[in-house]
Amino acid sequence: MLDNFKEWISDNLRYILLGLAGILLLVIAFFAIRLVSGLGSPKEKKPEQEAVTEGNTEAGTERRVSSTLVKDQADVLKLIKEYYSARGSKNYDAIADMYETFDDKERSDVEKSDTAVESYSNIMTYSKPGLTDGSYVVFIYFDAKLTGVTTLVPGLRGLYLITNNEGKLLIADTNAHPEQEAYLRERMADDDVQALSEDVDTKLENAKASDPELKKLLEPDSSQDTPQTDSPDGGDGGTPVTGTTTGTMVATTEVNVRGEASADAALYGVLTQGQSVEVLENLESGWSKIRYTANGTTIEGYVMSQYLG
């Protein structure tokens, strides 16, 4: 029987080989078609992230579309709490370690703004992605304890954060990177940031209304006979202080800078107590048009005249 099978194999070997060759060609053709088909088909798009690229800035850095504010992101909150703790204790060496660069002018600005502040508390952060990976725009809410005043003063400040080559989160040197300052200002105009600013303004008004000593400190030109209802960056009501004084003046307290002479206008920045500005014009509405430099960027905006001295 085995001999018969061998004889059959011998007689039909060429047909068997032809059959195997045909099967092999079919297999090769199948995989070749799959390969060509895969190369020619469009790739499946990945879902877009919340922060997507919007194009390149003039400096060549990708800019992201503004995303929703993130409250108390862990690494951001940690840095900011350490920063304000150091400011409250006047530990400027510790503060220097939290900056990308911390020169004498930066130190002087921090010292001036903290002159009347004993401590900061109730720190909260609201952040958005920055221009590059590992960078953030952060808006910081805090309550400041002023010397001689019991009531805490609510405040809001914006900073730009970066991550250095060692993976450490730092406060950016926007003097060296003006596009960061410009981006921070753009985010200040976002609806959610404006809403946050208005909420802080309301809290400040409530604090002043509950404490005459605080009101007197923050509004040195106000009196019991002429109650003011203006927020630190201005608002409707009260008796505005007007005049013709122009030239260089300083902010008598921390005050918001607006894009127009209205408390509802876009927030352009924040003046710290003692910061110098150039007063360009005093308006009858009680607002002053000012020009000042922040982190290498010249800004023109409006503040209430009563907060300049």
Coordinates of N, CA and C in Angstrom, one line a residue, residues 116-267:
A116 N 2.0 96.8 53.4 CA 0.9 96.9 54.4 C 0.2 95.5 54.6
V117 N 0.8 94.4 54.1 CA 0.2 93.1 54.2 C 0.9 92.3 55.2
E118 N 0.1 91.7 56.2 CA 0.7 90.8 57.2 C 0.7 89.4 56.7
S119 N -0.3 88.9 56.0 CA -0.3 87.6 55.5 C -1.4 87.4 54.4
Y120 N -1.3 86.2 53.8 CA -2.3 85.9 52.7 C -2.9 84.5 53.1
S121 N -4.2 84.4 52.9 CA -4.9 83.1 53.2 C -5.9 82.8 52.1
N122 N -6.6 81.6 52.3 CA -7.6 81.2 51.4 C -7.2 81.3 49.9
I123 N -6.0 80.8 49.7 CA -5.5 80.8 48.3 C -6.2 79.8 47.4
M124 N -6.6 80.3 46.3 CA -7.2 79.4 45.3 C -6.7 79.8 43.9
T125 N -6.5 78.8 43.1 CA -5.9 79.0 41.7 C -6.9 78.6 40.6
Y126 N -6.9 79.4 39.6 CA -7.8 79.1 38.4 C -6.8 79.2 37.2
S127 N -6.6 78.1 36.6 CA -5.5 78.0 35.5 C -6.1 77.6 34.2
K128 N -5.3 78.0 33.2 CA -5.5 77.5 31.8 C -4.2 77.2 31.2
P129 N -4.2 76.3 30.1 CA -2.9 76.0 29.5 C -2.3 77.2 28.9
G130 N -0.9 77.2 28.9 CA -0.2 78.3 28.4 C 0.1 78.1 26.9
L131 N 1.1 78.8 26.4 CA 1.5 78.7 25.0 C 2.2 77.4 24.7
T132 N 2.9 76.8 25.6 CA 3.7 75.6 25.4 C 3.3 74.5 26.4
D133 N 3.7 73.3 26.2 CA 3.5 72.2 27.2 C 4.2 72.6 28.5
G134 N 3.5 72.3 29.6 CA 4.0 72.6 30.9 C 4.0 74.0 31.3
S135 N 3.3 74.9 30.5 CA 3.1 76.3 30.9 C 1.6 76.5 31.2
Y136 N 1.4 77.5 32.1 CA 0.0 77.8 32.5 C -0.2 79.3 32.6
V137 N -1.4 79.8 32.4 CA -1.8 81.1 32.8 C -2.7 80.8 34.1
V138 N -2.3 81.5 35.2 CA -3.0 81.2 36.4 C -3.5 82.5 37.0
F139 N -4.8 82.4 37.5 CA -5.4 83.6 38.2 C -5.6 83.1 39.6
I140 N -5.0 83.9 40.5 CA -4.9 83.6 42.0 C -5.9 84.4 42.8
Y141 N -6.8 83.7 43.5 CA -7.6 84.4 44.5 C -7.0 84.3 45.8
F142 N -7.0 85.4 46.6 CA -6.4 85.3 48.0 C -7.2 86.3 48.8
D143 N -7.1 86.1 50.1 CA -7.6 87.1 51.1 C -6.3 87.6 51.8
A144 N -6.2 89.0 51.8 CA -5.0 89.6 52.4 C -5.4 90.2 53.7
K145 N -4.5 90.0 54.7 CA -4.7 90.6 56.1 C -3.8 91.8 56.1
L146 N -4.4 93.0 56.1 CA -3.7 94.3 56.2 C -3.4 94.7 57.6
T147 N -2.3 95.4 57.8 CA -1.9 95.8 59.1 C -3.0 96.8 59.7
G148 N -3.4 96.5 60.9 CA -4.4 97.4 61.5 C -5.8 97.2 61.1
V149 N -6.1 96.3 60.3 CA -7.5 96.0 59.8 C -7.9 94.6 60.1
T150 N -9.1 94.4 60.7 CA -9.5 93.0 61.0 C -10.0 92.3 59.8
T151 N -10.8 93.0 59.0 CA -11.5 92.3 57.8 C -10.5 92.0 56.7
L152 N -10.6 90.7 56.2 CA -9.7 90.3 55.1 C -10.1 91.0 53.8
V153 N -9.1 91.3 53.0 CA -9.3 91.9 51.7 C -9.1 90.9 50.6
P154 N -10.2 90.7 49.8 CA -10.1 89.7 48.7 C -9.3 90.4 47.5
G155 N -8.5 89.5 46.9 CA -7.8 90.0 45.7 C -7.6 89.0 44.6
L156 N -7.2 89.4 43.5 CA -7.1 88.5 42.3 C -5.9 89.0 41.5
R157 N -5.0 88.1 41.2 CA -3.8 88.4 40.4 C -3.5 87.3 39.3
G158 N -3.0 87.7 38.2 CA -2.6 86.8 37.2 C -1.1 86.6 37.0
L159 N -0.7 85.4 36.8 CA 0.7 85.1 36.6 C 0.8 84.1 35.4
Y160 N 2.0 84.0 34.8 CA 2.3 83.1 33.8 C 3.4 82.1 34.4
L161 N 3.1 80.8 34.3 CA 4.0 79.8 34.9 C 4.6 79.0 33.8
I162 N 5.9 78.5 34.0 CA 6.5 77.6 33.0 C 7.1 76.5 33.8
T163 N 7.5 75.4 33.1 CA 8.2 74.3 33.6 C 9.6 74.3 33.1
N164 N 10.7 74.3 33.9 CA 12.0 74.4 33.4 C 12.6 73.1 33.0
N165 N 13.8 73.0 32.6 CA 14.4 71.8 32.0 C 14.5 70.7 33.1
E166 N 14.5 71.1 34.4 CA 14.5 70.1 35.5 C 13.1 69.6 35.9
G167 N 12.1 70.1 35.2 CA 10.7 69.7 35.5 C 10.1 70.5 36.7
K168 N 10.8 71.6 37.0 CA 10.3 72.5 38.2 C 9.4 73.6 37.6
L169 N 8.2 73.7 38.3 CA 7.3 74.8 37.9 C 7.8 76.1 38.5
L170 N 7.8 77.2 37.7 CA 8.3 78.5 38.1 C 7.4 79.6 37.6
I171 N 7.5 80.7 38.2 CA 6.9 82.0 37.8 C 7.8 82.5 36.6
A172 N 7.2 82.7 35.5 CA 7.9 83.0 34.3 C 8.5 84.5 34.3
D173 N 9.6 84.7 33.6 CA 10.2 86.0 33.4 C 9.6 86.5 32.1
T174 N 8.4 87.2 32.2 CA 7.7 87.7 31.0 C 8.4 88.9 30.4
N175 N 9.4 89.4 31.1 CA 10.2 90.5 30.5 C 11.0 89.9 29.3
A176 N 11.5 88.7 29.5 CA 12.3 88.0 28.5 C 11.4 87.4 27.4
H177 N 10.1 87.2 27.7 CA 9.2 86.5 26.8 C 7.9 87.4 26.7
P178 N 7.9 88.5 26.0 CA 6.7 89.3 25.9 C 5.5 88.6 25.4
E179 N 5.7 87.6 24.6 CA 4.5 86.9 24.1 C 3.7 86.2 25.2
Q180 N 4.4 85.9 26.3 CA 3.7 85.3 27.5 C 2.8 86.4 28.1
E181 N 3.4 87.6 28.3 CA 2.6 88.7 28.9 C 1.4 89.0 28.0
A182 N 1.6 89.0 26.7 CA 0.5 89.3 25.8 C -0.6 88.2 25.9
Y183 N -0.2 87.0 26.0 CA -1.1 85.9 26.1 C -1.9 85.9 27.4
L184 N -1.2 86.3 28.5 CA -1.9 86.5 29.8 C -3.0 87.5 29.7
R185 N -2.6 88.6 29.0 CA -3.6 89.7 28.8 C -4.8 89.2 28.0
E186 N -4.5 88.4 27.0 CA -5.6 87.9 26.2 C -6.6 87.1 27.0
R187 N -6.0 86.2 27.9 CA -6.9 85.4 28.7 C -7.6 86.2 29.7
M188 N -7.1 87.3 30.1 CA -7.9 88.2 31.1 C -9.2 88.6 30.5
A189 N -9.3 88.7 29.1 CA -10.5 89.1 28.5 C -11.5 88.0 28.3
D190 N -11.1 86.7 28.6 CA -12.0 85.6 28.5 C -13.2 85.8 29.4
D191 N -14.4 85.3 29.0 CA -15.6 85.5 29.7 C -15.5 84.9 31.2
D192 N -14.9 83.7 31.3 CA -14.9 83.1 32.6 C -13.9 83.9 33.5
V193 N -12.9 84.4 33.0 CA -12.0 85.2 33.8 C -12.6 86.5 34.2
Q194 N -13.3 87.2 33.3 CA -14.1 88.4 33.6 C -15.1 88.1 34.7
A195 N -15.8 87.0 34.6 CA -16.8 86.6 35.7 C -16.1 86.4 37.0
L196 N -14.9 85.8 37.0 CA -14.2 85.6 38.2 C -13.8 87.0 38.8
S197 N -13.3 87.9 38.0 CA -12.9 89.2 38.4 C -14.1 90.0 39.0
E198 N -15.2 89.9 38.4 CA -16.4 90.6 38.9 C -16.8 90.0 40.3
D199 N -16.7 88.7 40.4 CA -17.0 88.1 41.7 C -16.1 88.6 42.8
V200 N -14.8 88.7 42.5 CA -13.9 89.2 43.5 C -14.2 90.7 43.8
D201 N -14.5 91.5 42.8 CA -14.9 92.9 43.0 C -16.1 93.0 44.0
T202 N -17.1 92.1 43.8 CA -18.3 92.1 44.7 C -17.9 91.7 46.1
K203 N -17.0 90.8 46.2 CA -16.5 90.4 47.6 C -15.8 91.6 48.2
L204 N -15.0 92.3 47.5 CA -14.3 93.5 48.0 C -15.3 94.5 48.4
E205 N -16.3 94.8 47.6 CA -17.3 95.8 48.0 C -18.0 95.4 49.3
N206 N -18.3 94.1 49.4 CA -19.0 93.6 50.7 C -18.0 93.8 51.9
A207 N -16.8 93.5 51.7 CA -15.8 93.7 52.8 C -15.7 95.2 53.2
K208 N -15.7 96.1 52.2 CA -15.6 97.5 52.6 C -16.9 98.0 53.2
A209 N -18.0 97.4 52.8 CA -19.3 97.9 53.4 C -19.4 97.4 54.8
S210 N -18.7 96.3 55.1 CA -18.8 95.7 56.5 C -17.8 96.3 57.5
D211 N -16.8 97.0 57.0 CA -15.7 97.5 57.8 C -15.4 99.0 57.4
P212 N -15.8 100.0 58.2 CA -15.5 101.4 57.9 C -14.0 101.6 57.8
E213 N -13.2 100.9 58.7 CA -11.8 101.2 58.7 C -11.1 100.7 57.4
L214 N -11.6 99.6 56.9 CA -11.1 99.1 55.6 C -11.5 100.0 54.5
K215 N -12.7 100.4 54.5 CA -13.2 101.4 53.5 C -12.3 102.7 53.5
K216 N -12.0 103.1 54.7 CA -11.3 104.4 54.8 C -9.8 104.2 54.3
L217 N -9.3 103.0 54.6 CA -7.9 102.7 54.1 C -7.8 102.6 52.6
L218 N -8.8 101.9 52.0 CA -8.8 101.7 50.6 C -9.3 102.8 49.8
E219 N -10.1 103.7 50.4 CA -10.7 104.8 49.8 C -10.3 106.1 50.6
P220 N -9.1 106.5 50.5 CA -8.7 107.6 51.4 C -9.4 108.9 51.2
D221 N -10.1 109.1 50.0 CA -10.8 110.3 49.8 C -12.3 110.2 50.1
S222 N -12.7 109.1 50.6 CA -14.1 108.9 51.0 C -14.4 109.4 52.4
S223 N -15.6 109.7 52.7 CA -16.0 110.2 54.0 C -17.4 109.6 54.3
Q224 N -17.8 109.7 55.6 CA -19.0 109.2 56.0 C -20.2 110.0 55.4
D225 N -20.0 111.2 55.1 CA -21.0 112.0 54.4 C -21.2 111.8 53.0
T226 N -20.1 111.2 52.4 CA -20.2 110.9 50.9 C -19.7 109.5 50.7
P227 N -20.7 108.5 50.9 CA -20.3 107.1 50.8 C -20.0 106.8 49.4
Q228 N -19.0 105.9 49.2 CA -18.5 105.5 47.9 C -19.0 104.0 47.7
T229 N -19.3 103.7 46.5 CA -19.7 102.3 46.2 C -18.8 101.8 45.0
D230 N -17.7 102.5 44.8 CA -16.8 102.1 43.7 C -15.9 100.9 44.1
S231 N -15.7 100.0 43.2 CA -14.7 98.9 43.4 C -13.3 99.5 43.2
P232 N -12.3 98.7 43.6 CA -10.9 99.2 43.4 C -10.6 99.7 42.0
D233 N -11.3 99.2 41.0 CA -11.0 99.6 39.7 C -12.1 100.5 39.1
G234 N -13.0 100.8 40.0 CA -14.0 101.8 39.6 C -15.4 101.1 39.5
G235 N -16.4 101.9 39.3 CA -17.8 101.4 39.1 C -18.7 102.6 39.2
D236 N -20.0 102.4 39.1 CA -21.0 103.4 39.1 C -21.3 103.8 40.6
G237 N -21.7 105.1 40.8 CA -22.2 105.5 42.1 C -21.1 106.2 42.8
G238 N -21.5 106.9 43.9 CA -20.5 107.6 44.7 C -20.1 108.9 44.1
T239 N -19.2 109.5 44.8 CA -18.7 110.8 44.3 C -17.3 110.7 43.8
P240 N -17.1 110.7 42.5 CA -15.7 110.5 41.9 C -14.8 111.7 42.2
V241 N -13.5 111.4 42.3 CA -12.6 112.5 42.5 C -12.0 112.9 41.1
T242 N -12.2 114.1 40.7 CA -11.8 114.6 39.4 C -10.7 115.7 39.6
G243 N -10.0 115.9 38.5 CA -9.0 117.0 38.6 C -8.3 117.1 37.2
T244 N -7.3 117.9 37.2 CA -6.5 118.1 36.0 C -5.1 117.5 36.1
T245 N -4.8 116.8 37.2 CA -3.4 116.4 37.4 C -3.1 115.3 36.4
T246 N -2.0 115.5 35.7 CA -1.4 114.4 34.8 C 0.0 114.3 35.1
G247 N 0.7 113.4 34.4 CA 2.1 113.2 34.7 C 2.2 111.9 35.5
T248 N 3.3 111.7 36.2 CA 3.6 110.5 36.9 C 2.9 110.5 38.3
M249 N 2.2 109.4 38.6 CA 1.5 109.2 39.8 C 1.7 107.7 40.3
V250 N 1.3 107.4 41.5 CA 1.4 106.0 42.0 C 0.1 105.5 42.4
A251 N -0.1 104.2 42.4 CA -1.3 103.6 42.9 C -1.3 103.5 44.4
T252 N -2.4 104.0 45.0 CA -2.4 104.0 46.5 C -2.8 102.7 47.1
T253 N -3.3 101.8 46.2 CA -3.7 100.4 46.7 C -3.6 99.5 45.4
E254 N -3.8 98.3 45.6 CA -3.9 97.4 44.5 C -5.2 97.6 43.7
V255 N -5.1 97.8 42.4 CA -6.2 98.3 41.6 C -6.2 97.6 40.2
N256 N -7.4 97.2 39.7 CA -7.5 96.7 38.4 C -7.4 97.7 37.3
V257 N -6.8 97.4 36.2 CA -6.8 98.3 35.1 C -7.7 97.7 34.0
R258 N -8.6 98.6 33.5 CA -9.6 98.2 32.6 C -9.3 98.7 31.2
G259 N -9.9 98.1 30.2 CA -9.7 98.5 28.8 C -10.5 99.8 28.4
E260 N -11.5 100.0 29.2 CA -12.3 101.3 29.0 C -12.7 101.8 30.3
A261 N -13.2 103.0 30.3 CA -13.6 103.7 31.6 C -14.9 103.1 32.2
S262 N -14.9 101.8 32.5 CA -16.1 101.1 33.0 C -15.6 99.9 33.8
A263 N -16.3 99.6 34.9 CA -16.0 98.4 35.7 C -16.4 97.2 34.9
D264 N -17.2 97.3 33.8 CA -17.6 96.1 33.1 C -16.6 95.9 31.9
A265 N -15.7 96.7 31.7 CA -14.7 96.6 30.6 C -13.7 95.5 30.8
A266 N -13.0 95.1 29.8 CA -12.1 94.0 29.9 C -11.0 94.3 30.9
L267 N -10.5 93.3 31.6 CA -9.4 93.5 32.6 C -8.1 93.5 31.8

